[in-house]
PDB file of C-alpha atoms and ligand atoms in Angstrom:
ATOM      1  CA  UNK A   1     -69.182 -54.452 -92.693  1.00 96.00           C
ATOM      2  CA  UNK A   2     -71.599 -55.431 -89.779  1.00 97.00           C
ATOM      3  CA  UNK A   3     -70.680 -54.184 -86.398  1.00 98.00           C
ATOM      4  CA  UNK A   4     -72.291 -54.615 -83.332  1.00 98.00           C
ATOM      5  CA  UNK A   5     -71.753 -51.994 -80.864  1.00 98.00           C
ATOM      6  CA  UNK A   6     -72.367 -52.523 -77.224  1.00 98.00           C
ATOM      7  CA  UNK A   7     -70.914 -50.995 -73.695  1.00 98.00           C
ATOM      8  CA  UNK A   8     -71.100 -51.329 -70.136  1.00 98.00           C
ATOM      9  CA  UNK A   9     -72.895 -48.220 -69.072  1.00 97.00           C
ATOM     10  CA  UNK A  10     -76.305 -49.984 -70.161  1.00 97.00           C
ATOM     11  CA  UNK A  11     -78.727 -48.703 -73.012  1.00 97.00           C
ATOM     12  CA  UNK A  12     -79.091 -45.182 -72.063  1.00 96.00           C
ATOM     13  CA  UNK A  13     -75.700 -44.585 -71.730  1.00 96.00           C
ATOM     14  CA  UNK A  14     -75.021 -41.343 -74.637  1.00 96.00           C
ATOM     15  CA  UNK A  15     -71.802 -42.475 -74.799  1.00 97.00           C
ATOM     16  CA  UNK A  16     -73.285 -45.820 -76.478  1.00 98.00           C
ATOM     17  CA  UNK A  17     -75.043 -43.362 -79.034  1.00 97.00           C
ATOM     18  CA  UNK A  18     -72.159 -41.521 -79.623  1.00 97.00           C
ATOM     19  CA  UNK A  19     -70.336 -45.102 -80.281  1.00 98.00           C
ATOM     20  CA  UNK A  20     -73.073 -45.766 -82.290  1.00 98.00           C
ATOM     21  CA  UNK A  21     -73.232 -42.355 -84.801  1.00 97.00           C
ATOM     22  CA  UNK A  22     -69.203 -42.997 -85.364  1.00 98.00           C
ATOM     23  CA  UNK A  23     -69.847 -47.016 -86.211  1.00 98.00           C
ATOM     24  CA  UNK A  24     -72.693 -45.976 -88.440  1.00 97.00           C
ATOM     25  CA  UNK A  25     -69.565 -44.568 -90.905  1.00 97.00           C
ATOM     26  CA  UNK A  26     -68.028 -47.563 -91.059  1.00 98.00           C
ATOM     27  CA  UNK A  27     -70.713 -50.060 -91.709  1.00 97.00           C
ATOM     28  CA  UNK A  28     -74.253 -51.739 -90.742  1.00 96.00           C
ATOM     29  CA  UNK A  29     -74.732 -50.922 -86.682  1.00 97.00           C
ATOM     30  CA  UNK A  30     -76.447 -53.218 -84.303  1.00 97.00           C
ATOM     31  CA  UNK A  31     -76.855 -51.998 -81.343  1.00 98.00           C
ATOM     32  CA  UNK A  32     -76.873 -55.065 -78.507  1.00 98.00           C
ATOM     33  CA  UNK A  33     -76.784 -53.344 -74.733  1.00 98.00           C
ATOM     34  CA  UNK A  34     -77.225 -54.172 -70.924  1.00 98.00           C
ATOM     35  CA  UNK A  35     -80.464 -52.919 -69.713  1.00 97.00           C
ATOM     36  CA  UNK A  36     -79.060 -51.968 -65.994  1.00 97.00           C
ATOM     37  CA  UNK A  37     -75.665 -50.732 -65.758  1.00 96.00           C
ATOM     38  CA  UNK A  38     -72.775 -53.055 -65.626  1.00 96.00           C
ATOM     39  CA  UNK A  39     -69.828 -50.810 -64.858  1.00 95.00           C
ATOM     40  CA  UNK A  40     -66.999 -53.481 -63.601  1.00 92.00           C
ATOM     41  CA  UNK A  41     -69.242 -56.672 -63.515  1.00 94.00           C
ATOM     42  CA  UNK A  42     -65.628 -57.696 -65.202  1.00 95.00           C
ATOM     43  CA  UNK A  43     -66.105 -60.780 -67.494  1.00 96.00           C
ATOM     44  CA  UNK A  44     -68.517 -62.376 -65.998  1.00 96.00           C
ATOM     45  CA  UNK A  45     -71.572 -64.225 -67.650  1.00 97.00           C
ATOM     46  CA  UNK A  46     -74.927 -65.138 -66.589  1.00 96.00           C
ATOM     47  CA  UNK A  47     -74.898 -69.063 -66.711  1.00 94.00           C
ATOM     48  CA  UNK A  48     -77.472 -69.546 -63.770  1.00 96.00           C
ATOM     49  CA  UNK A  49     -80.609 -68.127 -65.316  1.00 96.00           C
ATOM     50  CA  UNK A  50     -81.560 -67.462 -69.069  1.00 97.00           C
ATOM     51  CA  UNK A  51     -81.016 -64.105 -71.182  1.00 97.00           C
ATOM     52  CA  UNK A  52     -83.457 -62.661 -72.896  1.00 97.00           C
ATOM     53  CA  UNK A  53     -83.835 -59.127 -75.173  1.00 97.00           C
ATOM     54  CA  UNK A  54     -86.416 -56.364 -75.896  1.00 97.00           C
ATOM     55  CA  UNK A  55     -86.436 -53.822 -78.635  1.00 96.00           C
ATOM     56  CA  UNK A  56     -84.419 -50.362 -77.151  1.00 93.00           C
ATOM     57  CA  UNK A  57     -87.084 -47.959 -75.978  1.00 86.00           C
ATOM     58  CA  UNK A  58     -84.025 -45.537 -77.209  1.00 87.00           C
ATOM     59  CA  UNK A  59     -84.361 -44.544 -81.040  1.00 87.00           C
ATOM     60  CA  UNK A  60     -80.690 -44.287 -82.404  1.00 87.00           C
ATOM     61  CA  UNK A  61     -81.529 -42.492 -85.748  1.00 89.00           C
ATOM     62  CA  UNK A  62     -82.636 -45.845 -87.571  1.00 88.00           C
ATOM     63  CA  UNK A  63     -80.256 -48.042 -86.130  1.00 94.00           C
ATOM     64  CA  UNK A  64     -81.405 -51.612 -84.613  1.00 94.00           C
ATOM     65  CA  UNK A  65     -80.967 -51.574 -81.203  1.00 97.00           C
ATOM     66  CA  UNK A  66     -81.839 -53.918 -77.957  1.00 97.00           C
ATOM     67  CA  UNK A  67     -81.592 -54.217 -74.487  1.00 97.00           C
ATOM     68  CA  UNK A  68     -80.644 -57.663 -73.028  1.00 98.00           C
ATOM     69  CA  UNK A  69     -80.763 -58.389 -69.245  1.00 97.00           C
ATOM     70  CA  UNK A  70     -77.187 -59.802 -68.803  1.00 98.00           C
ATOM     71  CA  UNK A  71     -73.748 -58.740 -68.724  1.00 98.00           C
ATOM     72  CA  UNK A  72     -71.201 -56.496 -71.498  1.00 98.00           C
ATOM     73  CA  UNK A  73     -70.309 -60.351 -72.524  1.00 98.00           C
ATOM     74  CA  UNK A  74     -73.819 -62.120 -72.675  1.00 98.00           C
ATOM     75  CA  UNK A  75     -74.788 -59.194 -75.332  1.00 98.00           C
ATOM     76  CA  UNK A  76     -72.198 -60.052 -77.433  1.00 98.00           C
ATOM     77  CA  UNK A  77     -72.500 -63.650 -77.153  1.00 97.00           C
ATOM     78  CA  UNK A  78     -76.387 -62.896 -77.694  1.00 98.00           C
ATOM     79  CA  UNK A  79     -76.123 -60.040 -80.326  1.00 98.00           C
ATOM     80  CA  UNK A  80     -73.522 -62.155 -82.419  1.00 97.00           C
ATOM     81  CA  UNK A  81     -75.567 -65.403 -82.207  1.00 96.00           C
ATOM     82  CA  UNK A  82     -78.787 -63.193 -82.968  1.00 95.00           C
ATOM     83  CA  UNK A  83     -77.264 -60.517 -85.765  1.00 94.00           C
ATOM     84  CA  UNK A  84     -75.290 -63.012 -88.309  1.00 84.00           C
ATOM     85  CA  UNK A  85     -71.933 -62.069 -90.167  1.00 94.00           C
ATOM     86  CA  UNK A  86     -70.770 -59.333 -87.245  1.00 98.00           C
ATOM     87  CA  UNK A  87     -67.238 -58.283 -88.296  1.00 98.00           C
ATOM     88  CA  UNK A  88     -66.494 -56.189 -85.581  1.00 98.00           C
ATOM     89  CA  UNK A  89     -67.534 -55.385 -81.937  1.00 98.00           C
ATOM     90  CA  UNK A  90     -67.201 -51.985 -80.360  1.00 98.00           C
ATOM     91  CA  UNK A  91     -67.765 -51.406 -76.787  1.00 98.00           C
ATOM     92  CA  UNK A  92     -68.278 -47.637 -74.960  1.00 95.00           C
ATOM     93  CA  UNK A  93     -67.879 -45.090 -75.285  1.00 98.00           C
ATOM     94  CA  UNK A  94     -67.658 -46.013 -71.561  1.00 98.00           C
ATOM     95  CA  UNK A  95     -68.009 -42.906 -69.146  1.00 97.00           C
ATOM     96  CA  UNK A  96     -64.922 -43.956 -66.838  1.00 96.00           C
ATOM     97  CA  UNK A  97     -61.570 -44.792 -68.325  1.00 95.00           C
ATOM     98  CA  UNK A  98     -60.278 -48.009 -68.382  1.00 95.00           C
ATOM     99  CA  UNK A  99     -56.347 -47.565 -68.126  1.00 93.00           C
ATOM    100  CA  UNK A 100     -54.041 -50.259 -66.288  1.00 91.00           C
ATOM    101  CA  UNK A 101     -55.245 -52.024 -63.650  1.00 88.00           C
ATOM    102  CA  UNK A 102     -58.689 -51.018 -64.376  1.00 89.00           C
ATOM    103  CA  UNK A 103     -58.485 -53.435 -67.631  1.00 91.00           C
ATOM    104  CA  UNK A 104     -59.065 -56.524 -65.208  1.00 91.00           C
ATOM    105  CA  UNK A 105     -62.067 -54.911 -64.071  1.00 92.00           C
ATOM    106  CA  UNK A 106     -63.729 -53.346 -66.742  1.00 96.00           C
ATOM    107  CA  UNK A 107     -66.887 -54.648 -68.463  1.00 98.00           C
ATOM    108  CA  UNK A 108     -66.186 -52.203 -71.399  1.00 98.00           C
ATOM    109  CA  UNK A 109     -62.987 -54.373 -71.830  1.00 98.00           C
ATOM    110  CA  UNK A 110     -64.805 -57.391 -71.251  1.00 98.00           C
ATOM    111  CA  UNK A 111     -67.184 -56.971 -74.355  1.00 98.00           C
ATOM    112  CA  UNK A 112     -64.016 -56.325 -76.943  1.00 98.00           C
ATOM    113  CA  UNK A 113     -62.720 -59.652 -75.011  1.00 98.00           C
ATOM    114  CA  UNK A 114     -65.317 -61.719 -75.333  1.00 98.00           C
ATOM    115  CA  UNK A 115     -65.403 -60.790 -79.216  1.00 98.00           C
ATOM    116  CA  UNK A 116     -62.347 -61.591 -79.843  1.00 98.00           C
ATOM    117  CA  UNK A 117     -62.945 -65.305 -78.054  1.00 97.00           C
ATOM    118  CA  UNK A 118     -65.480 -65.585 -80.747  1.00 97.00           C
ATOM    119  CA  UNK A 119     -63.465 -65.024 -83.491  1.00 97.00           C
ATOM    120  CA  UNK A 120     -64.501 -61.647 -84.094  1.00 98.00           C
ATOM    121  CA  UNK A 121     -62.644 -58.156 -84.174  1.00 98.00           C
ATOM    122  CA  UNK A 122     -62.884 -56.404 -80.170  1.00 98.00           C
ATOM    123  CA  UNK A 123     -62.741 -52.600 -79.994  1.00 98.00           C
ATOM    124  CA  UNK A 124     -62.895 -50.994 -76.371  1.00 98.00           C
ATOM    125  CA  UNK A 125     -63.278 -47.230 -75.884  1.00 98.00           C
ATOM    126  CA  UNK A 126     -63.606 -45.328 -73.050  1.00 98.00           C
ATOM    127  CA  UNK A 127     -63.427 -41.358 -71.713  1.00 98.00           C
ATOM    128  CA  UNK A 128     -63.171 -39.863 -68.483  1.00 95.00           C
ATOM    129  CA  UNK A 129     -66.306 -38.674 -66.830  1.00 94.00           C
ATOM    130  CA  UNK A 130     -65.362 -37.469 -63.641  1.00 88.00           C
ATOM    131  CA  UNK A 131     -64.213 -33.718 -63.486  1.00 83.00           C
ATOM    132  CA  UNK A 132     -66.637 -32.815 -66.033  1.00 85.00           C
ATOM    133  CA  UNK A 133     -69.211 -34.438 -68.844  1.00 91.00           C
ATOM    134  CA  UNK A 134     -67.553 -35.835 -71.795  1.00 96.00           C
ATOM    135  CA  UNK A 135     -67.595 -33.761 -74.813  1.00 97.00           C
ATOM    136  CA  UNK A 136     -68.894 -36.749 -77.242  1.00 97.00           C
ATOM    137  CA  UNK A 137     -69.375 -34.004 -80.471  1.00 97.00           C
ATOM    138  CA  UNK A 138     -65.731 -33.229 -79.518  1.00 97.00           C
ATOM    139  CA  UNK A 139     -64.636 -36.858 -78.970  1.00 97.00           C
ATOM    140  CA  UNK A 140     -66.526 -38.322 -82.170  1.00 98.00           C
ATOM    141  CA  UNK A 141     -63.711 -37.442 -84.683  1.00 97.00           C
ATOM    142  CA  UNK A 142     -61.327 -38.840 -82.467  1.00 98.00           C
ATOM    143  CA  UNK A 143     -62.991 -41.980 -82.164  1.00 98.00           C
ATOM    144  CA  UNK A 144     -63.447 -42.116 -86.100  1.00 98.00           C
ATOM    145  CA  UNK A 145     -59.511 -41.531 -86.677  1.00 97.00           C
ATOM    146  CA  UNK A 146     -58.597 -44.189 -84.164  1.00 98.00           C
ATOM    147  CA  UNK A 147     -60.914 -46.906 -85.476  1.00 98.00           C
ATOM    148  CA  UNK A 148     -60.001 -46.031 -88.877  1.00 97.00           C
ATOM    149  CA  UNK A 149     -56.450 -46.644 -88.185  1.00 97.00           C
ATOM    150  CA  UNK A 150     -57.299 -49.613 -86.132  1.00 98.00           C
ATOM    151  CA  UNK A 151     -58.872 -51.265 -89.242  1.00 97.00           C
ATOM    152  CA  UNK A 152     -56.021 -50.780 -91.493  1.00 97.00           C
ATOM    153  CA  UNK A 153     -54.401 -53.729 -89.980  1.00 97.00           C
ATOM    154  CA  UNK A 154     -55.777 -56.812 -89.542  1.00 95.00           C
ATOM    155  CA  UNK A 155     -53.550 -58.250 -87.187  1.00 96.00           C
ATOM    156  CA  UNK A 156     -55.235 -56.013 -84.356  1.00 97.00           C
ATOM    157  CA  UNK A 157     -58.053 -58.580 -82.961  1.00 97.00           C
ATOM    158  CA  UNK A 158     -58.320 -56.357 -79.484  1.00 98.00           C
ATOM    159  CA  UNK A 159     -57.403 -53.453 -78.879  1.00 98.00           C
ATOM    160  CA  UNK A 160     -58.212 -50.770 -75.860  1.00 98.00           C
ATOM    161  CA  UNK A 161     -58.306 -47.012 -76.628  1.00 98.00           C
ATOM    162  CA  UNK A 162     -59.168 -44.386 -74.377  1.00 98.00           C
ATOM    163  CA  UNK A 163     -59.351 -40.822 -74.662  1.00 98.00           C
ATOM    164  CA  UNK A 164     -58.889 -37.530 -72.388  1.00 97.00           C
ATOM    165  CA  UNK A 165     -61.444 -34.708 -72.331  1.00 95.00           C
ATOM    166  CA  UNK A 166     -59.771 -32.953 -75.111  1.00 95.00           C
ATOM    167  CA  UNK A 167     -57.251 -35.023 -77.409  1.00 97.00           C
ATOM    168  CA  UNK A 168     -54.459 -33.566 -78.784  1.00 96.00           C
ATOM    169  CA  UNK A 169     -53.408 -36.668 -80.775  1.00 96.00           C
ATOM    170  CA  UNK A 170     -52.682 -40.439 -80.650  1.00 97.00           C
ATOM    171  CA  UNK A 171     -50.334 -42.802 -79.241  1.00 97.00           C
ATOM    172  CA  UNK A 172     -49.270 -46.542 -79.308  1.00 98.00           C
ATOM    173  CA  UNK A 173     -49.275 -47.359 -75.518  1.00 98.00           C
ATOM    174  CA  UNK A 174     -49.045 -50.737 -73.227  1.00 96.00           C
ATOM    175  CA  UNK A 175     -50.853 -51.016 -70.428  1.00 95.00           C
ATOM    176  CA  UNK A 176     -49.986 -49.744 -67.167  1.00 91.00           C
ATOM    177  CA  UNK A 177     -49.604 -52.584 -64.605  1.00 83.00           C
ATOM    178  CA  UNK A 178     -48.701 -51.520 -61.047  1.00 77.00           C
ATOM    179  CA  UNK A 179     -49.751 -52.411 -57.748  1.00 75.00           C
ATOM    180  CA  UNK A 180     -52.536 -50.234 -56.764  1.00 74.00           C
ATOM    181  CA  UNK A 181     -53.960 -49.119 -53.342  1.00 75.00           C
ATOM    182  CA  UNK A 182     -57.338 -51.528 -52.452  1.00 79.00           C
ATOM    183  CA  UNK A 183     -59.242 -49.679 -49.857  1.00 85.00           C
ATOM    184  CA  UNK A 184     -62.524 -50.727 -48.415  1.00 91.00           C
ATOM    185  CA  UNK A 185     -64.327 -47.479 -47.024  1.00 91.00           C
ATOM    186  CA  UNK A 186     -66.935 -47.970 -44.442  1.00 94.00           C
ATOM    187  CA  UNK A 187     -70.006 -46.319 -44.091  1.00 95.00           C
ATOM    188  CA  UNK A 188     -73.324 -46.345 -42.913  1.00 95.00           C
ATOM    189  CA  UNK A 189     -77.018 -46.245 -44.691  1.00 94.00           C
ATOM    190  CA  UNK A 190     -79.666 -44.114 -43.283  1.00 94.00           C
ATOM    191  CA  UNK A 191     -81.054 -47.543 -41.224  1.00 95.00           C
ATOM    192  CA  UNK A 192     -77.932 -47.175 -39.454  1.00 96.00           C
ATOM    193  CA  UNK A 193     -76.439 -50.591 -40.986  1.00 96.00           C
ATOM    194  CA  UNK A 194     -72.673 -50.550 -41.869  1.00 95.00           C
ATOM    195  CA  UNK A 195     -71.861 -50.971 -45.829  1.00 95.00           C
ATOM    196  CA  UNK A 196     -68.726 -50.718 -47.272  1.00 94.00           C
ATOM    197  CA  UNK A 197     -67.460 -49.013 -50.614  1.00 92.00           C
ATOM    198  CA  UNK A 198     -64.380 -50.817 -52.422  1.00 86.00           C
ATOM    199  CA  UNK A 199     -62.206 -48.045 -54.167  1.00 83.00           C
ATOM    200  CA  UNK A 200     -58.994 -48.017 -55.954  1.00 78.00           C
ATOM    201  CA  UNK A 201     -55.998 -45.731 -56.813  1.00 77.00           C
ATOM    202  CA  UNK A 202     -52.888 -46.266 -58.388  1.00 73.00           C
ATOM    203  CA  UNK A 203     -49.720 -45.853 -56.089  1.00 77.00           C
ATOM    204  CA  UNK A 204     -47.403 -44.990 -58.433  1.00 80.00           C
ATOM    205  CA  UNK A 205     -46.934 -42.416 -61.184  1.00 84.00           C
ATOM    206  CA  UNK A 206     -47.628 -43.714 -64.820  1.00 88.00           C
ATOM    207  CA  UNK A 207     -44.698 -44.987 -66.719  1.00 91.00           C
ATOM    208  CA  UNK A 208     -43.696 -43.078 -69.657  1.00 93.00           C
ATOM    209  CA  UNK A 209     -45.484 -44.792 -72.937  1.00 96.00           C
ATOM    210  CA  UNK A 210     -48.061 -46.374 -70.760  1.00 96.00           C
ATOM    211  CA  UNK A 211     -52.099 -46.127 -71.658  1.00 96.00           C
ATOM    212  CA  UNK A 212     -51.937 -43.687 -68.220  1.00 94.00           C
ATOM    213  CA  UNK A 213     -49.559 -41.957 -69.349  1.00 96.00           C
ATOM    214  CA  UNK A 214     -50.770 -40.947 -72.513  1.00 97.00           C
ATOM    215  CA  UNK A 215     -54.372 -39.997 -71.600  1.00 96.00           C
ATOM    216  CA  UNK A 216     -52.715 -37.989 -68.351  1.00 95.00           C
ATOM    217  CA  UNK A 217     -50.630 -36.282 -71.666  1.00 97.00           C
ATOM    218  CA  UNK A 218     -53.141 -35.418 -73.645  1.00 97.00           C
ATOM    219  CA  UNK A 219     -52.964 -38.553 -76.157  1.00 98.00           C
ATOM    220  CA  UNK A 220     -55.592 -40.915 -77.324  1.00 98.00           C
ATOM    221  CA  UNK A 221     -54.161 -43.783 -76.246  1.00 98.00           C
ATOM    222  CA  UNK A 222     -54.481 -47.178 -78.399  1.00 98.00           C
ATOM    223  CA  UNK A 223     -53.597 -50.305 -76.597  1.00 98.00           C
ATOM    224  CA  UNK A 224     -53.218 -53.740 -78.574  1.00 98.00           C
ATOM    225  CA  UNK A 225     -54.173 -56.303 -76.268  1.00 98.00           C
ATOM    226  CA  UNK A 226     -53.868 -60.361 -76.211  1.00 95.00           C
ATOM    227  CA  UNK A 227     -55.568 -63.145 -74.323  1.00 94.00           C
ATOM    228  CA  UNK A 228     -52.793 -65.233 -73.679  1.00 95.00           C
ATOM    229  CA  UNK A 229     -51.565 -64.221 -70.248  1.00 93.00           C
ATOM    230  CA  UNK A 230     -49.470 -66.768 -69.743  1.00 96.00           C
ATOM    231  CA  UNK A 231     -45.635 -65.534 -68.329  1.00 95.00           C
ATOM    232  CA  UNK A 232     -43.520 -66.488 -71.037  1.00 96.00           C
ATOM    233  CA  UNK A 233     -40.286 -65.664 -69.058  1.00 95.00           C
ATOM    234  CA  UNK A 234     -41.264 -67.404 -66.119  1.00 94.00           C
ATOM    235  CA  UNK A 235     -42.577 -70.439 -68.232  1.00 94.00           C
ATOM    236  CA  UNK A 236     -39.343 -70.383 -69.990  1.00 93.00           C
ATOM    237  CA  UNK A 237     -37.255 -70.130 -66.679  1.00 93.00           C
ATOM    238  CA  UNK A 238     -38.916 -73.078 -64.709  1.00 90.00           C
ATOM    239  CA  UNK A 239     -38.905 -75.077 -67.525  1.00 90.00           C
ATOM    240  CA  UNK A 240     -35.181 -74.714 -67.422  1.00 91.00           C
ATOM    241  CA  UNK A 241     -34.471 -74.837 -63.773  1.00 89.00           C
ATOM    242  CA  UNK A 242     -37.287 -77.082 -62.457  1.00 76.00           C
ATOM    243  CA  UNK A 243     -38.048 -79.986 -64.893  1.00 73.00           C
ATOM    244  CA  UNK A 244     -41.391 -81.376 -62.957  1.00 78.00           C
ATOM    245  CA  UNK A 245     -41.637 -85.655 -63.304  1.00 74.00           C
ATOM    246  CA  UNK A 246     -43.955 -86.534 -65.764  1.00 77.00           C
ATOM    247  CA  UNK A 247     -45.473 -89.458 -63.684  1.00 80.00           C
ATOM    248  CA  UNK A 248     -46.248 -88.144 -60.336  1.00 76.00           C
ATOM    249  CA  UNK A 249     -46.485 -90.680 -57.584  1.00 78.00           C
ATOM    250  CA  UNK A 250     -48.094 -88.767 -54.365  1.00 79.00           C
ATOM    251  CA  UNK A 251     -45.793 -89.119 -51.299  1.00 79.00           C
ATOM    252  CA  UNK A 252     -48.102 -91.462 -49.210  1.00 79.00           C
ATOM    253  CA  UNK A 253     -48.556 -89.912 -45.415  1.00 76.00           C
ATOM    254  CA  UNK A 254     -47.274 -91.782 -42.116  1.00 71.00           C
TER     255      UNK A 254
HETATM  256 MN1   MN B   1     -68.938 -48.381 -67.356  1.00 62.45          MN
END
């Protein structure tokens, strides 16, 4: 099995290399990464200027590895185009979780996305980093028993899993979507010129069997994921109640 591994954290991110030494059990590792960090560039791509790569000045114990100067989803457009055959893409181990909201955000997320548009097998993991440094030697086995599990069934194309500092097992989530408090906090840079920091917290507790829930428990969480957002319900409800005309003939203003 080939598997590219990339992340959002950039190339010197360790929780890339820890990604990395848990892929390299499963199959061939590539290792395709942003040079800068990336953290919640979202799913953007660079379409205005062209990507290039260099070889990683990081060794990862043997493994392949480069540095491209785009986004968490120009490396895996890049690194699958580049590397032929990749069965599976895994993105992290991002330092940051990516639970609920944070999903729409995320350019961990992003990568495992833009796999799975391709065809290919997305993977996203993340870890908090906030309190403390993540454990990776800790975290490693974890990561090993949730991909392995993962792979057992094929049907999972994307899937987001995201660990606490210190696992005490896994669970099936779905993601946590609630509102969530936007602020903008203003401050000033030492030029005295006002900038502005864009933060966000959730407003709510986490619902029981939510991805928040889970890690806030103690629980690796594993969250199967789809493209199609599309409101089912709601499509199914206006189709009922508010047939739309088929030929549409503009009112024509007085
Ligand atoms: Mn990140």
């Amino acid at each position: 099995m080939k598997i590219l591994v990339t992340n959002d954290d950039g190339i010197y991110s360790p929780g890339l290399a820890a990604l990395a030494r848990v892929a390299a059990k499963f199959g061939e590792v590539v290792i395709v990464a942003p040079n800068v960090e990336q953290s919640s560039s979202g799913h953007s791509i660079t379409a205005t200027r062209p990507l290039s790569y260099k070889k990683s000045p990081i060794i990862f114990e043997g493994m392949e590895a480069y540095k491209v100067n785009g986004t968490p989803a120009d490396c895996v457009a890049l690194g699958t185009h580049l590397a032929e055959k990749v069965d599976l893409v895994l993105s992290g181990i991002n330092m940051g979780p990516n639970l609920g909201n944070a999903i729409w955000h995320s350019g961990t997320l992003a990568a495992a996305k833009q796999a799975t548009l391709l065809g290919i097998r997305g993977i996203a993991f993340s870890t908090p980093a906030k309190d403390a440094e993540p454990d990776f030697e800790l975290l490693e086995p974890f990561v090993a028993n949730a991909l392995s599990l993962l792979l057992e069934d094929d049907g999972l194309r994307l899937v987001n899993v995201n660990l606490p500092y210190r696992p005490v097992g896994l669970k099936w989530t779905r993601q946590s979507v609630q509102f969530y408090d936007g602020q903008i906090v203003p401050g000033e840079d030492p030029m005295g010129r006002k900038h502005y920091w864009f933060t966000v917290k959730p407003l709510d507790p986490a619902e029981p069997g939510s991805d928040r829930w889970a890690v806030e428990n103690g629980y690796v969480s594993l969250t199967p994921l789809r493209l199609d957002l599309t409101s089912d319900e709601d499509l199914e409800r206006v189709l009922q109640k508010q047939p739309v005309p088929e030929v549409f003939t503009p009112a024509v203003p007085h």
